[in-house]
mmCIF file of C-alpha atoms in Angstrom:
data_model
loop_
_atom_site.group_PDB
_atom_site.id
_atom_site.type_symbol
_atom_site.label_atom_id
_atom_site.label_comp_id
_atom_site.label_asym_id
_atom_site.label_seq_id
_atom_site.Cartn_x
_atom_site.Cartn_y
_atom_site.Cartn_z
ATOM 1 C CA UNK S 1 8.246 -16.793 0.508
ATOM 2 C CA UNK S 2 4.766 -14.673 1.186
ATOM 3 C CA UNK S 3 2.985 -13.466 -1.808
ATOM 4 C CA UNK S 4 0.292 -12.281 -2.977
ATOM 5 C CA UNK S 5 -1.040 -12.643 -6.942
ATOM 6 C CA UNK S 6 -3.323 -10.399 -8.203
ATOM 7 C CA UNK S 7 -5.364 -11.031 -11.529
ATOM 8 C CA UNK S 8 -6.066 -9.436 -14.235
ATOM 9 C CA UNK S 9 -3.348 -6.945 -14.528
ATOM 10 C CA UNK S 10 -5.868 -4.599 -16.858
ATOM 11 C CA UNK S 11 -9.588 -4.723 -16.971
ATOM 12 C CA UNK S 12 -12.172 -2.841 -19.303
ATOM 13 C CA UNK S 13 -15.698 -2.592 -18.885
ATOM 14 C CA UNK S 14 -18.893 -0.413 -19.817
ATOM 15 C CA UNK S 15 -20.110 1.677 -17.873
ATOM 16 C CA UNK S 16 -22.953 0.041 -15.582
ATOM 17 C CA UNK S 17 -21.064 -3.554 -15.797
ATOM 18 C CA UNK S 18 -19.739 -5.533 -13.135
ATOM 19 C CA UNK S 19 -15.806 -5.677 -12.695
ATOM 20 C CA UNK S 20 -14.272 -8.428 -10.695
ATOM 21 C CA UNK S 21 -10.329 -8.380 -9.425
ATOM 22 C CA UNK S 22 -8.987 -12.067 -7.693
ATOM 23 C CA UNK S 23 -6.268 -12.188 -5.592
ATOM 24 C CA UNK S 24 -4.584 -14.944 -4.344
ATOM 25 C CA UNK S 25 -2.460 -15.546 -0.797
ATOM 26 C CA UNK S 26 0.489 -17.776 0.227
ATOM 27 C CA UNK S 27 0.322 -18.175 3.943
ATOM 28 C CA UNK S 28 -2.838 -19.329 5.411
ATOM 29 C CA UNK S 29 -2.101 -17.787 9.005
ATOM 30 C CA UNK S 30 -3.077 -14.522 7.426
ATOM 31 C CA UNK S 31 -6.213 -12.980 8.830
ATOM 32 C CA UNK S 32 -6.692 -9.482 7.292
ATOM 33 C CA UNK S 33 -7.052 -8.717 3.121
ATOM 34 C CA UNK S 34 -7.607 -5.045 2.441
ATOM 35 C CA UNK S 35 -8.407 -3.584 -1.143
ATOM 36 C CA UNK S 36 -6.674 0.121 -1.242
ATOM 37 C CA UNK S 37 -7.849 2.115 -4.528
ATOM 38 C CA UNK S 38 -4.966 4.267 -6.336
ATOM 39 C CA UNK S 39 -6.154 7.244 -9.117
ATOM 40 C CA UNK S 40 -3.509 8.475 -11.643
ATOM 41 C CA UNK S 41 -0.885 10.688 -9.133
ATOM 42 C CA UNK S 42 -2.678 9.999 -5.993
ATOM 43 C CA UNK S 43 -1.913 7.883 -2.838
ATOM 44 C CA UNK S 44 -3.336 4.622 -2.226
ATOM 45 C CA UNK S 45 -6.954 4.781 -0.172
ATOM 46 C CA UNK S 46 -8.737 1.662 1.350
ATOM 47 C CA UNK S 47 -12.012 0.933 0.094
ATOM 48 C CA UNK S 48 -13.035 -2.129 1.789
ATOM 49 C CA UNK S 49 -11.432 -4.613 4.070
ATOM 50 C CA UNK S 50 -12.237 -8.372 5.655
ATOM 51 C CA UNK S 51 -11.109 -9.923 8.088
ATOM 52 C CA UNK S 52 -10.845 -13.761 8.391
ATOM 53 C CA UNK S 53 -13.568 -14.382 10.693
ATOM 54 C CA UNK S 54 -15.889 -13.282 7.505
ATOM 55 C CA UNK S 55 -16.913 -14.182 4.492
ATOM 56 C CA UNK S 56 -18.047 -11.536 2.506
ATOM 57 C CA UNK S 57 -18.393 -8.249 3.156
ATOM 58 C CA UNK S 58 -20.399 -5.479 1.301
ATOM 59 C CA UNK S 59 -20.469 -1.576 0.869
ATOM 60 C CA UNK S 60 -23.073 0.048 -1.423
ATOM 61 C CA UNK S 61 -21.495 -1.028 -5.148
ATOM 62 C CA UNK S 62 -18.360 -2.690 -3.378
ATOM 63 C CA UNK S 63 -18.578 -6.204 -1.770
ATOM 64 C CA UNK S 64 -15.663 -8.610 -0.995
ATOM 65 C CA UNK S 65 -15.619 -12.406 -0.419
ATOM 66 C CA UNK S 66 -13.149 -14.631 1.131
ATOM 67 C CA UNK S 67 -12.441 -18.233 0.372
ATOM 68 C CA UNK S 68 -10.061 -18.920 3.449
ATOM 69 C CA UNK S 69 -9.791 -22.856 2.599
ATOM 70 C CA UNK S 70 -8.688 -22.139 -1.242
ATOM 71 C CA UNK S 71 -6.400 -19.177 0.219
ATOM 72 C CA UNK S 72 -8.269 -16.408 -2.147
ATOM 73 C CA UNK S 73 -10.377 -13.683 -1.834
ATOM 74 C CA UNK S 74 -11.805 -11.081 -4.642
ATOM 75 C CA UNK S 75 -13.197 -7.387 -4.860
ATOM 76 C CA UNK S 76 -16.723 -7.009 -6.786
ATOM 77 C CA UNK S 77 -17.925 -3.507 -7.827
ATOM 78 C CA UNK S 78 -21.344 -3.524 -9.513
ATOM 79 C CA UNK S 79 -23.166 -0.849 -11.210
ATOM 80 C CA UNK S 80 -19.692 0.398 -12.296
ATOM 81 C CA UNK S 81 -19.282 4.042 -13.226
ATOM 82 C CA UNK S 82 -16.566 6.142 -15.045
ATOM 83 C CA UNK S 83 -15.025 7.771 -11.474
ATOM 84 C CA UNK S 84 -14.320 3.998 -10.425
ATOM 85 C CA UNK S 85 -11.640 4.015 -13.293
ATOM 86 C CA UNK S 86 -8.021 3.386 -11.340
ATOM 87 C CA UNK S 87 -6.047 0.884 -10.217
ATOM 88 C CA UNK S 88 -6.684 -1.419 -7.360
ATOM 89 C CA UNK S 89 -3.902 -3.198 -5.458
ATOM 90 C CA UNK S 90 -5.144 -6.613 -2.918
ATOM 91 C CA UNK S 91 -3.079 -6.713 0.044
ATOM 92 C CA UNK S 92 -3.078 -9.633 2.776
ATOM 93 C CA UNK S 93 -1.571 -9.508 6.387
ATOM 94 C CA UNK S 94 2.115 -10.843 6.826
ATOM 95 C CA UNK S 95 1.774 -13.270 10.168
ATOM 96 C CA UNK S 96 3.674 -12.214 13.032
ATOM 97 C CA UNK S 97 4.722 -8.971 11.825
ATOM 98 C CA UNK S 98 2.403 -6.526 14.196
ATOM 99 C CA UNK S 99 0.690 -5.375 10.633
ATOM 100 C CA UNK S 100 2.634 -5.401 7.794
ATOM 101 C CA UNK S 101 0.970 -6.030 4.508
ATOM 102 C CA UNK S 102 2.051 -7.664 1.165
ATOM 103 C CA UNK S 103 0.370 -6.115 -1.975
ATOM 104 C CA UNK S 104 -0.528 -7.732 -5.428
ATOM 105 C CA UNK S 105 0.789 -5.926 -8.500
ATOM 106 C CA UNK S 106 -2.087 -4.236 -9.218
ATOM 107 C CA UNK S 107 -5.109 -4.087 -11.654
ATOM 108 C CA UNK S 108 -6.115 -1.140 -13.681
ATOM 109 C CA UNK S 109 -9.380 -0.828 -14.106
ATOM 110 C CA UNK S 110 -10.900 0.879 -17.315
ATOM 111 C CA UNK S 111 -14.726 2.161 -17.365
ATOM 112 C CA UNK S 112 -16.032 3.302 -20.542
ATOM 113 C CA UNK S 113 -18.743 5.763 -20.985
ATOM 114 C CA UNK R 1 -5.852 16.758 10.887
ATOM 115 C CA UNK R 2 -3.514 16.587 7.876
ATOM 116 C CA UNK R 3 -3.136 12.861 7.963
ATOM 117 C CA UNK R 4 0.085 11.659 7.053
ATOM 118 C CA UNK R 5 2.601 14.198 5.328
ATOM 119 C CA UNK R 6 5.558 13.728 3.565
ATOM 120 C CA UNK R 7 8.591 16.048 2.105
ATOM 121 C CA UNK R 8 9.797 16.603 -0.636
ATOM 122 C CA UNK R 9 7.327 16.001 -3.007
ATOM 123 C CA UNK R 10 9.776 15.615 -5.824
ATOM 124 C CA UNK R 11 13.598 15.397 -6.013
ATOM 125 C CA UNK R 12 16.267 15.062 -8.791
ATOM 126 C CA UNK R 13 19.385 13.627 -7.300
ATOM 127 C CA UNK R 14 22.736 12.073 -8.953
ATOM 128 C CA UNK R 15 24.355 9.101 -8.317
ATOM 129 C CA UNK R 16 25.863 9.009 -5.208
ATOM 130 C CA UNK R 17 24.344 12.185 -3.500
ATOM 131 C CA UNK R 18 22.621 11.470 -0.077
ATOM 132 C CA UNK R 19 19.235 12.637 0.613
ATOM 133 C CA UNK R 20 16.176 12.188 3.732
ATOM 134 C CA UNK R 21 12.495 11.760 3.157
ATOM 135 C CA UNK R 22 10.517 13.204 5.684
ATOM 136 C CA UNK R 23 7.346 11.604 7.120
ATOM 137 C CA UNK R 24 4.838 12.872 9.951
ATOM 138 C CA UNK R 25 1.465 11.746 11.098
ATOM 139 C CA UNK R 26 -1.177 13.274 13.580
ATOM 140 C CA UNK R 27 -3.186 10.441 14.300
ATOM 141 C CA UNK R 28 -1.346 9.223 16.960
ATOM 142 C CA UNK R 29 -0.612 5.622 15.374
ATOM 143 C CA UNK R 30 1.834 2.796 16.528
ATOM 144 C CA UNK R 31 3.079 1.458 13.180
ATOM 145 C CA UNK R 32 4.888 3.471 10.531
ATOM 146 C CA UNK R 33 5.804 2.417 7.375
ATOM 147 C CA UNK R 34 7.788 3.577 4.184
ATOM 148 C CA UNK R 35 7.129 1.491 0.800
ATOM 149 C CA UNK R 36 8.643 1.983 -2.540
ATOM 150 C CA UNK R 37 5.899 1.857 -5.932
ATOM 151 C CA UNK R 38 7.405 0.808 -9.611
ATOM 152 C CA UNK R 39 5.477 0.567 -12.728
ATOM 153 C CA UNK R 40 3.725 -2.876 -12.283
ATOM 154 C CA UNK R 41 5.372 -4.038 -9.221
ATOM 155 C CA UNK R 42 2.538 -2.593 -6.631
ATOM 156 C CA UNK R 43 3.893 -1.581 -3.327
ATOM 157 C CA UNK R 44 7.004 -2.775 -1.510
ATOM 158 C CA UNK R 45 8.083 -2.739 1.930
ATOM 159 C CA UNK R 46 11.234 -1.200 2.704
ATOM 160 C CA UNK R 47 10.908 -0.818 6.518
ATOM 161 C CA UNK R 48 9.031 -0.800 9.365
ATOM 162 C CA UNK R 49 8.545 0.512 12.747
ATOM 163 C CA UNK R 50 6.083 -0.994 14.898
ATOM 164 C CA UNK R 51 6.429 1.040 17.683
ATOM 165 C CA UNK R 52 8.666 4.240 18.639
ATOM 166 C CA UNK R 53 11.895 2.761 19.175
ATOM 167 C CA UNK R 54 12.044 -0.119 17.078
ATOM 168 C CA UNK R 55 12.504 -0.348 13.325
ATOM 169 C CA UNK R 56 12.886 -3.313 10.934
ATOM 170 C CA UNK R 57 13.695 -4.266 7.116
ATOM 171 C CA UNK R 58 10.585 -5.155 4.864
ATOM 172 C CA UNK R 59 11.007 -7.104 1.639
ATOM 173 C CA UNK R 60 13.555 -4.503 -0.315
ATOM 174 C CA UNK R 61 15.555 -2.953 2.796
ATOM 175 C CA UNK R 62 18.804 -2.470 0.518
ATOM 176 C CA UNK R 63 20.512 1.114 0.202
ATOM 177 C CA UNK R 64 18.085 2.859 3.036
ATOM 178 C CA UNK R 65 18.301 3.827 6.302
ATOM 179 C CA UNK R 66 15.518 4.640 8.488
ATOM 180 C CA UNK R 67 14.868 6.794 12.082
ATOM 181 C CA UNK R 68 11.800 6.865 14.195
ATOM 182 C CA UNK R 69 12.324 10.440 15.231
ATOM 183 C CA UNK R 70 9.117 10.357 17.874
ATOM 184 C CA UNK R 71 6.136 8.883 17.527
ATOM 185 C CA UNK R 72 4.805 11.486 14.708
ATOM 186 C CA UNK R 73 7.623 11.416 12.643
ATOM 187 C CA UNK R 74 9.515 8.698 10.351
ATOM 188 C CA UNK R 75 12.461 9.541 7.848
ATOM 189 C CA UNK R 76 13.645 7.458 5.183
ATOM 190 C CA UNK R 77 17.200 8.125 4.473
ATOM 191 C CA UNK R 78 19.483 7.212 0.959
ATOM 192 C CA UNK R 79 23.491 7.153 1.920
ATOM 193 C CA UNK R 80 24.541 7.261 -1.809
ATOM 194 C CA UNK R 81 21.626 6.950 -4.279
ATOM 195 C CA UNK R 82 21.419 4.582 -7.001
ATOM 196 C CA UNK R 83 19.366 5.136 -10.218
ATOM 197 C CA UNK R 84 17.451 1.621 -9.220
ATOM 198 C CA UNK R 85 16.276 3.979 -6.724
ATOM 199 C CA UNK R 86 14.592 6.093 -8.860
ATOM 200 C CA UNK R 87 10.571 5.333 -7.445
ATOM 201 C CA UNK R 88 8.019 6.744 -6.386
ATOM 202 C CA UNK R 89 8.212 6.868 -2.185
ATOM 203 C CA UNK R 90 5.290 6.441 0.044
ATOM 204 C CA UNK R 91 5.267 6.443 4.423
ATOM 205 C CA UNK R 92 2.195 5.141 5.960
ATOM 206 C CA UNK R 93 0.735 4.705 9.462
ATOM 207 C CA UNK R 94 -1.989 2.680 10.977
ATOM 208 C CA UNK R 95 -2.707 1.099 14.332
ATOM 209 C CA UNK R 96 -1.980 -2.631 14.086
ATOM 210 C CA UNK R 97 -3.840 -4.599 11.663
ATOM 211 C CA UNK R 98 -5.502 -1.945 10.761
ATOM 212 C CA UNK R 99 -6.113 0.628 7.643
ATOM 213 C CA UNK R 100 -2.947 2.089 6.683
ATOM 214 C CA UNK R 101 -2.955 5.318 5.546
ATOM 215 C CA UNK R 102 -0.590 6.857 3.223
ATOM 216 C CA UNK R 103 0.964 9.941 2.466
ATOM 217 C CA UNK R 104 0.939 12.047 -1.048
ATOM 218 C CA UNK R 105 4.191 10.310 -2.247
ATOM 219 C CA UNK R 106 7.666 11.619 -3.146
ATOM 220 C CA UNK R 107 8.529 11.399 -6.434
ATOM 221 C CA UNK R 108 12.094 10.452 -6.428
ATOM 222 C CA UNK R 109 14.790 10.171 -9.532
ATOM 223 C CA UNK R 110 18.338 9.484 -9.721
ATOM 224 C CA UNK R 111 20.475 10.159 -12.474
#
């Protein structure tokens, strides 16, 4: 069936690093990969999305790229900072379902002062 | 514009008791959504209505029930709850293929 896998599960970095999250996608008919970001108790917020028309996308500290041949796509934040602590779920469009999306597990990320 | 709200926030229920989840939006979206979140399992579909008047299972559809009320408003209902229920329950909306936004959550557990 669809999936999507997500990787790594946790991630720790210092403060001012770079963190990168990978995801990876089963059916290559989908066309839209969004990145939601989840604090501790809180809903789940997009951050960035890209369609498949692009390759790479970028906002301020956030970028994401898209490998459509490979089937994978991944979430860059630069310049990390201590508020950017949370977890981060991938998510890629389900084809021929007007929208639905299928979510990785999850990665929570860990900035250290 | 408050978004996407949801009610209760929290609820205890035992085995077997029926209960709905409320869920209403003002931003005048198609789609509707209601997902389920475990520990380490992200988010899963349960259903999904695309448009007012239609509904349809997602990937974990078992034990629920859903309406679409109107176009604002989606409920999520539990006939006899289970405690492989017990989850955190969020409803989102978004026009298609587009940014889904959530609600706060409901914080649901059956005993």
């Amino acid at each position: 069936g669809e999936n999507v896998e997500q990787h790594p599960s946790t991630l720790s970095v210092q403060e001012g690093d770079s963190a990168v999250i990978k995801c990876t996608y089963s059916d290559s008919a989908s066309n839209y990969f969004p990145w939601y970001k989840q604090e501790l108790g809180k809903r789940p917020q997009l951050i960035i999305d890209i369609r498949s028309n692009v390759g790479e996308k970028k906002d301020q500290r956030i970028a994401v790229t898209l490998n459509k041949t490979a089937k994978h796509f991944s979430l860059h934040i630069t310049e990390t900072q201590p508020e950017d602590s949370a977890v981060y779920f991938c998510a890629a469009s389900r084809v021929g379902s007007q929208g639905n999306l299928i979510f990785g597990k999850g990665t929570k990320l860990s900035v250290k002062p | 514009n408050a978004g996407v709200t949801q009610t209760p926030k929290f609820q205890v229920l035992k085995t077997g008791q029926s209960m709905t989840l409320q869920c209403a939006q003002d931003m005048n979206h198609n789609s509707m959504y209601w997902y389920r979140q475990d520990p380490g399992m992200g988010l899963r579909l349960i259903y999904y209505s695309a448009s007012e008047g239609t509904t349809d299972k997602g990937e974990v559809p078992n034990g629920y029930n859903v309406s679409r009320l109107n176009k604002r408003e989606f409920s999520l209902r539990l006939e006899s709850a289970a405690p492989s229920q017990t989850s955190v329950y969020f409803c989102a909306s978004s026009e298609y293929y587009g940014e889904q936004y959530f609600g706060p959550g409901t914080r649901l557990t059956v005993t």
